[in-house]
PDB file of C-alpha atoms in Angstrom:
ATOM      1  CA  UNK A   1      43.109  24.656  -7.179  1.00 60.00           C
ATOM      2  CA  UNK A   2      44.315  21.064  -7.567  1.00 56.00           C
ATOM      3  CA  UNK A   3      43.030  20.183  -4.079  1.00 59.00           C
ATOM      4  CA  UNK A   4      39.612  21.555  -5.001  1.00 56.00           C
ATOM      5  CA  UNK A   5      39.470  19.470  -8.198  1.00 45.00           C
ATOM      6  CA  UNK A   6      40.560  16.332  -6.343  1.00 52.00           C
ATOM      7  CA  UNK A   7      37.944  17.002  -3.668  1.00 52.00           C
ATOM      8  CA  UNK A   8      35.222  17.352  -6.292  1.00 45.00           C
ATOM      9  CA  UNK A   9      36.288  14.099  -7.955  1.00 46.00           C
ATOM     10  CA  UNK A  10      36.125  12.211  -4.642  1.00 49.00           C
ATOM     11  CA  UNK A  11      32.789  13.806  -3.732  1.00 47.00           C
ATOM     12  CA  UNK A  12      31.355  12.754  -7.100  1.00 51.00           C
ATOM     13  CA  UNK A  13      32.673   9.222  -6.676  1.00 46.00           C
ATOM     14  CA  UNK A  14      31.119   8.939  -3.211  1.00 42.00           C
ATOM     15  CA  UNK A  15      27.772  10.225  -4.466  1.00 45.00           C
ATOM     16  CA  UNK A  16      27.834   7.762  -7.357  1.00 45.00           C
ATOM     17  CA  UNK A  17      28.755   4.791  -5.156  1.00 42.00           C
ATOM     18  CA  UNK A  18      26.026   5.673  -2.639  1.00 48.00           C
ATOM     19  CA  UNK A  19      23.436   5.878  -5.415  1.00 54.00           C
ATOM     20  CA  UNK A  20      24.630   2.603  -6.941  1.00 61.00           C
ATOM     21  CA  UNK A  21      24.443   0.703  -3.626  1.00 79.00           C
ATOM     22  CA  UNK A  22      20.896  -0.645  -3.777  1.00 91.00           C
ATOM     23  CA  UNK A  23      19.731  -2.724  -0.843  1.00 94.00           C
ATOM     24  CA  UNK A  24      18.141  -5.922  -2.125  1.00 97.00           C
ATOM     25  CA  UNK A  25      15.535  -7.481   0.172  1.00 97.00           C
ATOM     26  CA  UNK A  26      14.664 -11.096  -0.565  1.00 96.00           C
ATOM     27  CA  UNK A  27      11.343 -10.934   1.303  1.00 97.00           C
ATOM     28  CA  UNK A  28       8.433  -9.334  -0.585  1.00 97.00           C
ATOM     29  CA  UNK A  29       7.092  -6.156   1.016  1.00 97.00           C
ATOM     30  CA  UNK A  30       3.775  -6.407   2.890  1.00 97.00           C
ATOM     31  CA  UNK A  31       0.648  -4.756   1.553  1.00 93.00           C
ATOM     32  CA  UNK A  32       0.222  -1.014   1.742  1.00 90.00           C
ATOM     33  CA  UNK A  33      -1.580   0.186   4.863  1.00 94.00           C
ATOM     34  CA  UNK A  34      -4.830   2.058   4.161  1.00 95.00           C
ATOM     35  CA  UNK A  35      -4.482   5.461   5.822  1.00 96.00           C
ATOM     36  CA  UNK A  36      -6.963   8.153   6.759  1.00 94.00           C
ATOM     37  CA  UNK A  37      -5.628  11.388   5.286  1.00 95.00           C
ATOM     38  CA  UNK A  38      -7.537  14.031   7.146  1.00 94.00           C
ATOM     39  CA  UNK A  39      -7.979  17.473   5.623  1.00 97.00           C
ATOM     40  CA  UNK A  40      -5.004  19.133   3.915  1.00 97.00           C
ATOM     41  CA  UNK A  41      -3.383  22.081   5.709  1.00 97.00           C
ATOM     42  CA  UNK A  42      -3.929  24.189   2.576  1.00 97.00           C
ATOM     43  CA  UNK A  43      -5.195  23.895  -1.008  1.00 96.00           C
ATOM     44  CA  UNK A  44      -1.621  23.592  -2.283  1.00 96.00           C
ATOM     45  CA  UNK A  45      -0.529  20.697  -0.061  1.00 97.00           C
ATOM     46  CA  UNK A  46      -0.090  17.256  -1.662  1.00 97.00           C
ATOM     47  CA  UNK A  47      -0.579  13.901   0.029  1.00 97.00           C
ATOM     48  CA  UNK A  48       2.613  11.820   0.203  1.00 97.00           C
ATOM     49  CA  UNK A  49       1.476   8.216   0.660  1.00 96.00           C
ATOM     50  CA  UNK A  50       2.971   6.029   3.353  1.00 97.00           C
ATOM     51  CA  UNK A  51       5.198   3.123   2.375  1.00 97.00           C
ATOM     52  CA  UNK A  52       6.893   0.012   3.703  1.00 97.00           C
ATOM     53  CA  UNK A  53      10.603   0.624   4.359  1.00 97.00           C
ATOM     54  CA  UNK A  54      13.231  -1.965   5.183  1.00 97.00           C
ATOM     55  CA  UNK A  55      14.967  -1.270   8.506  1.00 96.00           C
ATOM     56  CA  UNK A  56      17.659  -3.928   8.055  1.00 96.00           C
ATOM     57  CA  UNK A  57      15.694  -6.683   9.802  1.00 96.00           C
ATOM     58  CA  UNK A  58      12.052  -6.248   8.838  1.00 97.00           C
ATOM     59  CA  UNK A  59       9.644  -3.985   7.029  1.00 98.00           C
ATOM     60  CA  UNK A  60       8.356  -0.987   8.964  1.00 97.00           C
ATOM     61  CA  UNK A  61       5.503   1.282   7.939  1.00 97.00           C
ATOM     62  CA  UNK A  62       6.331   4.938   7.328  1.00 97.00           C
ATOM     63  CA  UNK A  63       3.065   6.901   7.555  1.00 97.00           C
ATOM     64  CA  UNK A  64       1.896   9.286   4.864  1.00 97.00           C
ATOM     65  CA  UNK A  65       1.884  13.059   5.292  1.00 98.00           C
ATOM     66  CA  UNK A  66       0.783  16.294   3.710  1.00 98.00           C
ATOM     67  CA  UNK A  67       3.620  18.213   2.086  1.00 98.00           C
ATOM     68  CA  UNK A  68       4.030  21.490   0.233  1.00 97.00           C
ATOM     69  CA  UNK A  69       5.438  20.999  -3.301  1.00 98.00           C
ATOM     70  CA  UNK A  70       8.895  22.550  -3.786  1.00 98.00           C
ATOM     71  CA  UNK A  71       7.732  24.518  -6.852  1.00 97.00           C
ATOM     72  CA  UNK A  72       4.517  25.197  -8.772  1.00 95.00           C
ATOM     73  CA  UNK A  73       3.489  22.299 -10.997  1.00 95.00           C
ATOM     74  CA  UNK A  74       5.684  19.759  -9.180  1.00 97.00           C
ATOM     75  CA  UNK A  75       4.255  16.222  -9.053  1.00 97.00           C
ATOM     76  CA  UNK A  76       5.030  13.587  -6.422  1.00 97.00           C
ATOM     77  CA  UNK A  77       6.210  10.167  -7.641  1.00 98.00           C
ATOM     78  CA  UNK A  78       5.491   7.664  -4.853  1.00 97.00           C
ATOM     79  CA  UNK A  79       7.961   5.304  -3.203  1.00 97.00           C
ATOM     80  CA  UNK A  80       7.763   1.829  -4.653  1.00 97.00           C
ATOM     81  CA  UNK A  81       9.382  -1.569  -4.446  1.00 98.00           C
ATOM     82  CA  UNK A  82      10.683  -3.010  -7.721  1.00 97.00           C
ATOM     83  CA  UNK A  83      11.129  -6.757  -8.131  1.00 97.00           C
ATOM     84  CA  UNK A  84      14.508  -7.763  -9.517  1.00 95.00           C
ATOM     85  CA  UNK A  85      16.044 -11.185 -10.012  1.00 92.00           C
ATOM     86  CA  UNK A  86      17.536 -11.314  -6.486  1.00 93.00           C
ATOM     87  CA  UNK A  87      14.681  -9.704  -4.588  1.00 97.00           C
ATOM     88  CA  UNK A  88      13.108  -6.276  -4.107  1.00 98.00           C
ATOM     89  CA  UNK A  89      14.736  -2.855  -4.333  1.00 98.00           C
ATOM     90  CA  UNK A  90      13.214   0.388  -2.998  1.00 97.00           C
ATOM     91  CA  UNK A  91      12.869   3.256  -5.438  1.00 97.00           C
ATOM     92  CA  UNK A  92      12.619   6.385  -3.320  1.00 97.00           C
ATOM     93  CA  UNK A  93       9.733   8.768  -3.836  1.00 98.00           C
ATOM     94  CA  UNK A  94      10.629  12.135  -5.331  1.00 98.00           C
ATOM     95  CA  UNK A  95       9.271  15.353  -6.792  1.00 98.00           C
ATOM     96  CA  UNK A  96       9.154  15.581 -10.568  1.00 96.00           C
TER      97      UNK A  96
END
């Protein structure tokens, strides 16, 4: 039992430290690429817009895609770059 509790504590600490480790990019992200969506695979699919990601050396475009929401009524919140005092930090897109 004690090993299980200790394992959970370490797992929680690792998850917290990974979430707290934002990558700050000093170079502003390039403009969004205008994409052609094409028709959705079904009436329930939602368009997930493409975004500029930082690959460690430069920005790289990740293309948009159609995706099925994980549950009825779910809304997609797009990826975005947030300006902070030291540079730009990516806020990952997610379902709400």
